[in-house]
Coordinates of C-alpha atoms in Angstrom, one line a residue:
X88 CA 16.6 34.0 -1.7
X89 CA 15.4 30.7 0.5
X90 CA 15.7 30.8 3.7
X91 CA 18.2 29.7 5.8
X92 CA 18.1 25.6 6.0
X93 CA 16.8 23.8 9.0
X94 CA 18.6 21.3 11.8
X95 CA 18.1 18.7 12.5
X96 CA 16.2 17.7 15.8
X97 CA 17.7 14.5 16.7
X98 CA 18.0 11.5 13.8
X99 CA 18.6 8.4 14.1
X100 CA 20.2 8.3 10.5
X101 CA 23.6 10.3 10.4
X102 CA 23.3 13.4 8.8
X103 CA 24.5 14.0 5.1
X104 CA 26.7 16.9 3.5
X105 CA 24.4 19.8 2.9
X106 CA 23.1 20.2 -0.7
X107 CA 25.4 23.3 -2.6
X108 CA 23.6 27.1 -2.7
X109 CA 24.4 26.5 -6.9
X110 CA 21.7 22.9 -6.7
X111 CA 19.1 24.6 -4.8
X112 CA 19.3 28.1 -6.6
X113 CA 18.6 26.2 -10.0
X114 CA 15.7 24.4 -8.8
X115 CA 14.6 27.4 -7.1
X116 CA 14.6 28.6 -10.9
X117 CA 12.7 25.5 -12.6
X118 CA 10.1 25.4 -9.6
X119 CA 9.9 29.1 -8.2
X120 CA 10.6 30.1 -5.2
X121 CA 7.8 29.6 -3.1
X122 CA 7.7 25.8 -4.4
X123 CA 11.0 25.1 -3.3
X124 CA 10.9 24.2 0.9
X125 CA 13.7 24.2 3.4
X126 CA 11.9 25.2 6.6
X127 CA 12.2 22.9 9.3
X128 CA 8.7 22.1 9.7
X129 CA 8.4 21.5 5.6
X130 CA 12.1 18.8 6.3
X131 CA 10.6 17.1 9.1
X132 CA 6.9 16.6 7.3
X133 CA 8.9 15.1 4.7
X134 CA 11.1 13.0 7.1
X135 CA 9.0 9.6 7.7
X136 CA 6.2 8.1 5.9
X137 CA 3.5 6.4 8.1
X138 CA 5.6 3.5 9.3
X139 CA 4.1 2.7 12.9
X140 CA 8.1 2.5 14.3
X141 CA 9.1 5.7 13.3
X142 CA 5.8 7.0 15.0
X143 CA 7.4 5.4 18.5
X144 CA 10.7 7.0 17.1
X145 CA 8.9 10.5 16.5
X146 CA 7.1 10.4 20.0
X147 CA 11.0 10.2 21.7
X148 CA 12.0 13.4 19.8
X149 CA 13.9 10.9 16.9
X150 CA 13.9 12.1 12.9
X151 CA 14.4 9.2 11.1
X152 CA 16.6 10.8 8.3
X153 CA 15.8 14.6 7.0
X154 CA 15.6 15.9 3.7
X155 CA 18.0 19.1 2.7
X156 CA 15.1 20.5 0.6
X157 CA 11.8 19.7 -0.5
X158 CA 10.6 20.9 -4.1
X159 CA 6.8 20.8 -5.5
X160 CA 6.9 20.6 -9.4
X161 CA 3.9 21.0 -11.0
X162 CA 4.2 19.2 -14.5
X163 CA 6.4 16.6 -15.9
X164 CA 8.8 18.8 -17.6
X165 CA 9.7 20.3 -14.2
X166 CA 10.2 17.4 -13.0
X167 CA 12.9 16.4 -15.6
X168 CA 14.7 19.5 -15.2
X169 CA 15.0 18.5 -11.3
X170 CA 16.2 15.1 -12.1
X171 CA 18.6 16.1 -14.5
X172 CA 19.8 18.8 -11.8
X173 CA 20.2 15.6 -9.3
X174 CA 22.2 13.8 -11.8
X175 CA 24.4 16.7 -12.3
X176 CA 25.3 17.3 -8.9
X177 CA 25.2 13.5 -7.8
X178 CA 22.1 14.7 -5.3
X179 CA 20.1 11.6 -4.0
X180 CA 16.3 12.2 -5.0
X181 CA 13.3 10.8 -3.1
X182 CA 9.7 10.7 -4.8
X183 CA 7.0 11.5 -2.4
X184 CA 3.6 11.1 -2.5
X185 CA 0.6 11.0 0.2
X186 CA 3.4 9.8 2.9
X187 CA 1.0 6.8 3.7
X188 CA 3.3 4.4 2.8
X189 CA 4.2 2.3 6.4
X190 CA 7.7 0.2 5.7
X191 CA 9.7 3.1 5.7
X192 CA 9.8 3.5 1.8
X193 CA 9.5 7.3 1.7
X194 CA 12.4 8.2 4.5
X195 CA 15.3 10.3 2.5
X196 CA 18.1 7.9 4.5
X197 CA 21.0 9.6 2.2
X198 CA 18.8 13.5 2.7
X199 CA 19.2 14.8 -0.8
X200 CA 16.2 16.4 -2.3
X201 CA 12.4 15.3 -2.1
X202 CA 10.0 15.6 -4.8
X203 CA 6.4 16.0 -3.3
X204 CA 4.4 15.6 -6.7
X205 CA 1.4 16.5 -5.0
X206 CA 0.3 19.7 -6.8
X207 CA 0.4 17.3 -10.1
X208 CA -3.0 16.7 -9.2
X209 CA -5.5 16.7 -12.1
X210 CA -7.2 14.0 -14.0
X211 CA -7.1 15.1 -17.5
X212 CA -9.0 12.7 -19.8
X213 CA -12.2 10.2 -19.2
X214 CA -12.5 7.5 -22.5
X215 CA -16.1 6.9 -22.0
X216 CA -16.7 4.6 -24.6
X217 CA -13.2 2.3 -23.8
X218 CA -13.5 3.7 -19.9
X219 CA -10.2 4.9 -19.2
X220 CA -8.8 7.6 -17.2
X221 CA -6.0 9.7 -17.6
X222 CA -4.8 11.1 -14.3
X223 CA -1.5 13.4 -12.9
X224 CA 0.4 10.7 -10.7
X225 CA 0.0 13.5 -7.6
X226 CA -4.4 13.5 -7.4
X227 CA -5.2 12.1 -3.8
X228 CA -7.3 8.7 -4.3
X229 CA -10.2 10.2 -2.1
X230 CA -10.4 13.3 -4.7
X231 CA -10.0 10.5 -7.6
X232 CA -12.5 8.8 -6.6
X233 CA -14.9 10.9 -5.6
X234 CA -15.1 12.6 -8.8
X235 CA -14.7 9.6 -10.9
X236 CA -18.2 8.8 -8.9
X237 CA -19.6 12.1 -9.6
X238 CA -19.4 11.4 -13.4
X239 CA -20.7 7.9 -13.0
X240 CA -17.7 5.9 -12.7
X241 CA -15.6 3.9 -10.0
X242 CA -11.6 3.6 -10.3
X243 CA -12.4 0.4 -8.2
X244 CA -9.6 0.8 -6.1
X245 CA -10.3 2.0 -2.8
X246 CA -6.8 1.0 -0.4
X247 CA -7.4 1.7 3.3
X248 CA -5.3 4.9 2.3
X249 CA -7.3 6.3 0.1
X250 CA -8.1 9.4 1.9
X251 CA -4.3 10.3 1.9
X252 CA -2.5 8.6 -1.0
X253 CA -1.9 9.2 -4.1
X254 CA -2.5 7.1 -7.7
X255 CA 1.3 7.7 -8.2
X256 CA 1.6 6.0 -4.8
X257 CA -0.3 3.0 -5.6
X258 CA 1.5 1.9 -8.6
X259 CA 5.1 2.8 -7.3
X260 CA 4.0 0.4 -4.4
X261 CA 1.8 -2.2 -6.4
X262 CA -1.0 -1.9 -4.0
X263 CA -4.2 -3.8 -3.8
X264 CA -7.7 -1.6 -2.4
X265 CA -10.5 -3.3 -0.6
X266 CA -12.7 -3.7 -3.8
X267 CA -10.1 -5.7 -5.5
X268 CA -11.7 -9.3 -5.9
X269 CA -13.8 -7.7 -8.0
X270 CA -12.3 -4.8 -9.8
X271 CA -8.9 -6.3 -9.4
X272 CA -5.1 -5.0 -8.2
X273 CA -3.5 -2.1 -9.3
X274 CA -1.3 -4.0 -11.4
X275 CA -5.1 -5.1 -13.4
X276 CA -6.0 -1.3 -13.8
X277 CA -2.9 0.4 -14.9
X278 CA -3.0 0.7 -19.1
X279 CA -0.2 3.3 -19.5
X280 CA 1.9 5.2 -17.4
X281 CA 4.5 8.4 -18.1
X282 CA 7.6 8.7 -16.0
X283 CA 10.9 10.3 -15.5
X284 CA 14.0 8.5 -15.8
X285 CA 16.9 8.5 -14.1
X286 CA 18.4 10.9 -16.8
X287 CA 15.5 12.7 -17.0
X288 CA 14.5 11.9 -19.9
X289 CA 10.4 10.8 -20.2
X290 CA 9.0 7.6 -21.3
X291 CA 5.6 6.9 -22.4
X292 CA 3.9 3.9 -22.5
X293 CA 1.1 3.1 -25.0
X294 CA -2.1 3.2 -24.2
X295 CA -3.8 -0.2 -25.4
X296 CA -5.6 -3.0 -23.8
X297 CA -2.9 -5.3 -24.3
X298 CA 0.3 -5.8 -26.4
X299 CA 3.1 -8.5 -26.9
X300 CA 5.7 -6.2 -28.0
X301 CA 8.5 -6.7 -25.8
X302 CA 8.5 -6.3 -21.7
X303 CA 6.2 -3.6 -20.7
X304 CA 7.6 -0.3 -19.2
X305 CA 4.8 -0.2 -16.4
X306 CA 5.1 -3.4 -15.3
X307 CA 8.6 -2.6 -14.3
X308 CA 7.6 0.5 -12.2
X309 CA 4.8 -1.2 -10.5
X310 CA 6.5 -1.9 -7.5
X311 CA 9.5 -0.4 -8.0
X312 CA 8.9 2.1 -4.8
X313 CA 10.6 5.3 -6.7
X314 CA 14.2 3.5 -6.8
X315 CA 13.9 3.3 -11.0
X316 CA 11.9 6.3 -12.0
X317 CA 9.0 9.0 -11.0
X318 CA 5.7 8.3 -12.3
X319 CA 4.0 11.6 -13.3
X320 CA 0.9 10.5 -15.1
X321 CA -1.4 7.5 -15.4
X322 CA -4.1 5.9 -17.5
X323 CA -5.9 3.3 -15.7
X324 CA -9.4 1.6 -16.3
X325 CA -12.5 2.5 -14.4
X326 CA -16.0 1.5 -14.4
X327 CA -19.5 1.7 -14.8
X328 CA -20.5 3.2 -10.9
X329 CA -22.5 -0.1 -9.8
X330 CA -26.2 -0.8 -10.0
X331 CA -26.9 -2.0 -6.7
X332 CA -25.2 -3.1 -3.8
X333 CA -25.8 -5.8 -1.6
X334 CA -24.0 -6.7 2.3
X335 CA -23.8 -9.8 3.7
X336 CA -22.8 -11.2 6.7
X337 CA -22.2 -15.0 8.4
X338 CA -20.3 -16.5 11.6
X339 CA -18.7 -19.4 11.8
X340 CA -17.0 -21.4 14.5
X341 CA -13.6 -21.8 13.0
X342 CA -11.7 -19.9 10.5
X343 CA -11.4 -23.0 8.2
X344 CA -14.9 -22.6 7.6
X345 CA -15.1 -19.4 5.8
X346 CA -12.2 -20.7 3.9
X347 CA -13.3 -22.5 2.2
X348 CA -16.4 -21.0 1.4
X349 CA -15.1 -18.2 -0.3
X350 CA -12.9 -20.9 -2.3
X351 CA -15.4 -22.4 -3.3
X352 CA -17.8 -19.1 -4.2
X353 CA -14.4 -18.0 -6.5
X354 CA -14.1 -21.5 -8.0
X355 CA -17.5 -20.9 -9.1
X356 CA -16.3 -17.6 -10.4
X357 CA -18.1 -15.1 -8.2
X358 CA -16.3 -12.1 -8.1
X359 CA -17.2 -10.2 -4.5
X360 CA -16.2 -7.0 -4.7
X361 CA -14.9 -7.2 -1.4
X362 CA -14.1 -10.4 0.8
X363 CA -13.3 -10.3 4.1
X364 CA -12.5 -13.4 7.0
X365 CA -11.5 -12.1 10.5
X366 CA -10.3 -14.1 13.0
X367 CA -12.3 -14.6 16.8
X368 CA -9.4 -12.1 18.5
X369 CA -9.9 -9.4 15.5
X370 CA -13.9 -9.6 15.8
X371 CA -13.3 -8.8 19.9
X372 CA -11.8 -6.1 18.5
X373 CA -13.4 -4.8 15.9
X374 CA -16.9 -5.7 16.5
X375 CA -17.3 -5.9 20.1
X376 CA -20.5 -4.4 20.1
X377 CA -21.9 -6.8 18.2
X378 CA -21.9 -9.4 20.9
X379 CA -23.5 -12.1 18.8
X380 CA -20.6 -12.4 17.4
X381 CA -18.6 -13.1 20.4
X382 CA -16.3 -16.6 20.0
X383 CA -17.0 -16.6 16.1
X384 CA -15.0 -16.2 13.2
X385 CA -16.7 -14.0 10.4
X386 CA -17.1 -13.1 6.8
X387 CA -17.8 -10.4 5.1
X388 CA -19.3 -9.3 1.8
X389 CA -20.0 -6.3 -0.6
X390 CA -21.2 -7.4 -3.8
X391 CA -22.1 -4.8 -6.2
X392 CA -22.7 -4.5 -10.3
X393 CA -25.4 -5.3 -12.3
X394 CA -28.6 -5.9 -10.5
X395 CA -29.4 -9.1 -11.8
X396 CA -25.9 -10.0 -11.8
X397 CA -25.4 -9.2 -8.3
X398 CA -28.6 -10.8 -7.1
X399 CA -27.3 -13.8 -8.3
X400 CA -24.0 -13.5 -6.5
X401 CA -25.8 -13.3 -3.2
X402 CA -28.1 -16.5 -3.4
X403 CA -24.4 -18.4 -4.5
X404 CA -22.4 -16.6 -1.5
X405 CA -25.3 -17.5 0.5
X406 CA -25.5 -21.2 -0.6
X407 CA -22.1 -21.8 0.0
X408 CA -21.6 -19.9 3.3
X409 CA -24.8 -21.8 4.7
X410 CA -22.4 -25.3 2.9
X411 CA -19.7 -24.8 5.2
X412 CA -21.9 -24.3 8.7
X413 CA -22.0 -20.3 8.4
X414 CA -24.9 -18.4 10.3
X415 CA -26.2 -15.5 8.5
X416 CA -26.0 -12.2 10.3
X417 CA -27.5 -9.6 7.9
X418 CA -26.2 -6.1 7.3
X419 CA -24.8 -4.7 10.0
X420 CA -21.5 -5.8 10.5
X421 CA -20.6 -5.0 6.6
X422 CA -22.1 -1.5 7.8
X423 CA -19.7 -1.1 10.9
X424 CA -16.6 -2.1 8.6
X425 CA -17.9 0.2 6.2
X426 CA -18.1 2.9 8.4
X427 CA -14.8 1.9 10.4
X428 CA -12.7 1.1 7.5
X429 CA -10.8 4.2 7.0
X430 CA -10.1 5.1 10.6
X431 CA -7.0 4.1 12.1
X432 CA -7.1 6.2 15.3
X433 CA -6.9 3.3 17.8
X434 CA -3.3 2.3 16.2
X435 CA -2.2 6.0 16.7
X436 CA -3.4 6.2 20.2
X437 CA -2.2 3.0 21.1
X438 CA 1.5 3.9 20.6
X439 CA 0.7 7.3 22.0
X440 CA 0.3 5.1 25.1
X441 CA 3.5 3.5 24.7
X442 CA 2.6 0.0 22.6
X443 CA 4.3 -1.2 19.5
X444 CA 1.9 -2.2 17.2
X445 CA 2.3 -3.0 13.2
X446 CA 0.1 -5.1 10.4
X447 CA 1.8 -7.2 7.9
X448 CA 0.3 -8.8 4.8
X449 CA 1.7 -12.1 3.1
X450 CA 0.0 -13.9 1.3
X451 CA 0.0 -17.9 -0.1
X452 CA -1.9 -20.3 -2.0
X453 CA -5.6 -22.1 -0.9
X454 CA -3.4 -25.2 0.1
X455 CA -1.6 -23.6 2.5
X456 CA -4.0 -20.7 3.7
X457 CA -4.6 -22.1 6.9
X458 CA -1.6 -23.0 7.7
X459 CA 0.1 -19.9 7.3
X460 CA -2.5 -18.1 9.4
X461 CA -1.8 -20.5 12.3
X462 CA 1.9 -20.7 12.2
X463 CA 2.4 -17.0 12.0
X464 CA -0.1 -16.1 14.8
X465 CA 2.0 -18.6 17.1
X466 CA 5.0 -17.0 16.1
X467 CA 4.1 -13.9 17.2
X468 CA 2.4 -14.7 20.5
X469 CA 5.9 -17.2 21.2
X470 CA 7.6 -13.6 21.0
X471 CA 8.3 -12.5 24.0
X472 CA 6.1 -9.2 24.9
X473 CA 3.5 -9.8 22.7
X474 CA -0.1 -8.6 23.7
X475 CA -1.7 -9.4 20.7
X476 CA -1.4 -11.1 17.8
X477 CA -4.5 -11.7 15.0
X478 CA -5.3 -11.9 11.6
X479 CA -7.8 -11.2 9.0
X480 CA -8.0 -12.2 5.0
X481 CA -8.4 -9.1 3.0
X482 CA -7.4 -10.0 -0.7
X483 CA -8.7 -13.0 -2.2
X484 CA -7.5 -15.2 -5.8
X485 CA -9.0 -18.2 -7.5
X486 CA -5.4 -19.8 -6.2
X487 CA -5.1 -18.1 -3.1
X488 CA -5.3 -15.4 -0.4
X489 CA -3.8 -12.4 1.4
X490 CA -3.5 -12.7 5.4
X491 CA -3.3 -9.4 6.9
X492 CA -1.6 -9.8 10.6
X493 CA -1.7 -7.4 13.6
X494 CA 0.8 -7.6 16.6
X495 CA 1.2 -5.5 19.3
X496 CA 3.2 -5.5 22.5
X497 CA 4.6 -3.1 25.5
X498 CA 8.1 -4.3 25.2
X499 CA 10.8 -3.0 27.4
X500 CA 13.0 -2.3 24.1
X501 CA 10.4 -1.8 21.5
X502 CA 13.0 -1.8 18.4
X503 CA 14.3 -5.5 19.8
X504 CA 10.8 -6.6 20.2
X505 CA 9.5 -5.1 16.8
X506 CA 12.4 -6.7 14.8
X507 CA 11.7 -10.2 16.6
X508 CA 8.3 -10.2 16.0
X509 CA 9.0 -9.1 11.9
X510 CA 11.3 -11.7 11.9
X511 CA 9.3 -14.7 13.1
X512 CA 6.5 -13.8 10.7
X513 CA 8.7 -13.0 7.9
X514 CA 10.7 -16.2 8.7
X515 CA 7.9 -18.5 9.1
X516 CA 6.2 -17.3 5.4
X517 CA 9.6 -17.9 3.6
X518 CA 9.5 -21.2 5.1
X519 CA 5.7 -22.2 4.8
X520 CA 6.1 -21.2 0.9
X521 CA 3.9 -17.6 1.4
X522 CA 5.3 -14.3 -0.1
X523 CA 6.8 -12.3 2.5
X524 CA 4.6 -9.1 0.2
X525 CA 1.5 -8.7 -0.6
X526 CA 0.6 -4.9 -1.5
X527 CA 2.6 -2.7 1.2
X528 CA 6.2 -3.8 -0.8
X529 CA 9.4 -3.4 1.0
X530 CA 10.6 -0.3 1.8
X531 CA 13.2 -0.5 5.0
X532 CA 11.2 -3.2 6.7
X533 CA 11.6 -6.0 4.7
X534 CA 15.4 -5.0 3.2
X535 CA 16.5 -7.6 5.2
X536 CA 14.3 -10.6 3.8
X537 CA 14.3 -9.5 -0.2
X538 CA 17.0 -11.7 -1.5
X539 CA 15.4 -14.7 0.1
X540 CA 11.9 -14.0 -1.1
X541 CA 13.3 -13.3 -4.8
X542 CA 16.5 -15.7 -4.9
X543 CA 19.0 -14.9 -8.3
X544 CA 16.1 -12.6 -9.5
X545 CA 17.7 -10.2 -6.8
X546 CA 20.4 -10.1 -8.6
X547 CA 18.5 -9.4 -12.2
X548 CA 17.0 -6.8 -10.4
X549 CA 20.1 -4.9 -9.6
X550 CA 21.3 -4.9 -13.0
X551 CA 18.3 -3.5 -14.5
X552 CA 18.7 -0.9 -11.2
X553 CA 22.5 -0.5 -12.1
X554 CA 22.1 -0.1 -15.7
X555 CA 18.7 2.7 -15.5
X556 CA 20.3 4.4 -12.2
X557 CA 23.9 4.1 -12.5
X558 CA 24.5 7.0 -9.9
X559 CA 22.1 5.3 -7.3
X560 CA 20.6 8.6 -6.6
X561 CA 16.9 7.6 -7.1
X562 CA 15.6 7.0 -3.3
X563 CA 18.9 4.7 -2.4
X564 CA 18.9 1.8 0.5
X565 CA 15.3 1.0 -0.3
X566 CA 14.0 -2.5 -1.9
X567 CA 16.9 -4.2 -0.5
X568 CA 19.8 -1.9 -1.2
X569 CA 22.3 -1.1 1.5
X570 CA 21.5 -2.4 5.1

């Protein structure tokens, strides 16, 4: 038998009824003993996701909400069983990933049961000829890509997370990786995806470049953040690893500037793989060695493909760039990010030392890209406590852009400050036209601001939620349920 089933430490979410010895001993028998976890260090690993408040909550001793049990299936068909366990005994089910998620999005608020669908980790198939790949929702992106690469392919989608995060991760989230101008969002690369119902019965999708027949099952779990199923498998398109590779580099003296240069370069349709404009206080901080730089704005680019393809690309990005007052600055900065782009220490040891500090990303239309960046900054700085506030444009659209905000503060009462300072950006975006969304989704962060953002489609949504989960046991309170 399991043994006996942990404390909690201190939560911040009340905690629920303990699951019944008859639930856990029949998932003990679909996923074997040693799969199924109720240690206390297994419930609190599986307690938060990597939202930056629950980190300040974690550092005072605070669980955000435990799970009763944590189980590790290792094909779809377990993973049925286990849901049609849940729906038996009314036990509230949380899918769970790499935990990289940072709204909150993986906490088990009602406890229940969490499915870690990590050791679903395989890709099984590569379509050469129509370059696909079909993958177990659980592989980590790093392992995905990495031997996706070693067979002369790229999946193209490389999120900041990708050492930690899964493929199953990405969709449930609709994320967007650095490489996306180029190889395009997750919502681009996704052909067909298996999942488990509510039930527990599993759906298929067909695996076709495109078809008209009626609303498409994966385009309903992209972004549905576990609440309406759990994805177990994947086929998404790759491609041909890239030719060459080129990295450019220019400074400008206002943000406008590179604005419209990279509106221009996609108008033209140039695809950078990646595009990147950060603002004079996020190149202090980022680049500060590069002292050049110092008092600039500055854009970055990787173009890669086709040789003569991509040689092309550059002389355009550079005719434009030089168009709009840019100064070229060669390689190196596009190396630093490269070789910076993964590591998020400084965040970590910055609330180690007390500060609250989170990144949001909204994003709007060319027309009003500049004006969003400006009057969300000076919302966050006319918060009282904040230290910092900055931006950068990570994502970029013939139409429009993403804008990727950092604020930070050492606030006396650091939820009251970090609720203030989500509110005034989320507040400002509804009201400047800008989604309040761009690829983290919603979680528990943004609960609050859903129903404005998506008006009387709210309310379609919760009868397509009502009608698939009609026990509301799949991850409850998240995408705008409950308070």
């Amino acid at each position: 038998m399991m043994a006996d089933k942990a404390e909690p430490l201190k939560e911040t979410f009340p905690h629920p009824p303990r699951l019944s010895d008859a639930f856990l001993e029949e998932v003990e028998k679909v996923v074997g003993s040693a799969d199924l976890k109720t240690s206390e260090a297994e419930l609190v690993a599986h307690s938060r996701d990597f939202w930056p408040l629950s980190q300040v909550w974690f550092l005072k001793g605070k669980i955000p909400a435990l799970p009763e049990a944590v189980a590790y299936p290792e094909s779809t068909q377990e993973v049925a069983k286990i849901v049609r366990l849940s729906a038996k005994y009314n036990v509230p089910i949380v899918p769970y990933g790499g935990g990289t998620g940072v709204l909150g999005g993986a906490i088990p608020i009602f406890g229940g049961l969490v499915v870690d669908i990590k050791k679903m980790n395989k890709i099984l198939e590569v379509n050469d000829k129509s370059l696909l790949v079909k993958a177990q929702a659980g592989i980590n992106g790093w392992r995905y890509e990495e031997a996706l690469n070693s067979l002369g392919y790229t999946g193209g989608h490389i999120p900041q997370s990708l050492p930690s995060s899964t493929v199953g991760g990405w969709i449930a989230c609709r994320a967007a990786g650095q490489f996306s101008t180029k190889y395009g969002k997750i919502e681009d690369l996704v052909v067909s995806v298996e999942a488990v119902m509510p039930d527990g019965k599993v759906v298929k999708s067909k695996t076709v470049p495109r078809s008209s027949t009626g609303p498409r099952l994966e385009q309903l779990l992209l972004g549905s953040e576990g609440i309406l199923g759990i994805i177990t498998e994947a086929t998404l398109r790759i491609f041909p690893f890239p030719e060459k590779r080129v990295l450019l580099s220019f400074a400008f003296d206002e943000l406008e500037r590179p604005l419209e240069a990279v509106r221009k370069i996609l108008r033209r349709g140039f695809f950078p793989a990646v595009v990147r404009i950060y603002d004079e206080a996020e190149v202090s901080l980022h680049f500060r060695n590069l002292k050049e730089l110092e008092g600039k704005s500055l854009l970055l680019f990787v173009l890669e493909g086709d040789a003569r393809l991509t040689d092309l690309e550059a002389e355009v990005v550079a005719e434009e760039c030089r168009k709009e007052g840019g100064s070229f600055n060669g390689e190196e900065p596009v190396k630093h990010w490269l070789k910076t782009r993964f590591d998020v220490h400084l965040l970590a040891e910055m609330v180690k030392a007390g500060a609250v500090i989170d990144t949001i990303e909204i994003a709007t239309t060319w027309d009003k890209a500049a004006e969003l960046y400006h009057g969300t900054v000076e919302s966050l700085h006319a918060v009282d406590g904040t230290v910092l506030a900055s931006g950068h444009f990570s994502h970029f659209y013939q139409d429009g852009a993403c804008l990727y905000l950092t604020f930070g503060g050492f606030p006396t009462s650091p939820d009251e400050y970090y609720w203030q300072a989500w509110g005034a950006v989320m507040e400002t975006t509804l009201k400047l036209g800008g989604t309040i969304s761009h690829h983290h989704g919603v979680g528990l962060v943004r609960a609050k601001w859903v129903h404005k953002e998506l008006g009387e489609y709210f309310e379609v949504l919760k009868k397509i939620k009502s009608a698939i989960d009609p026990l509301k046991i799949f991850n409850p309170g998240k995408l705008g349920w409950g308070e």
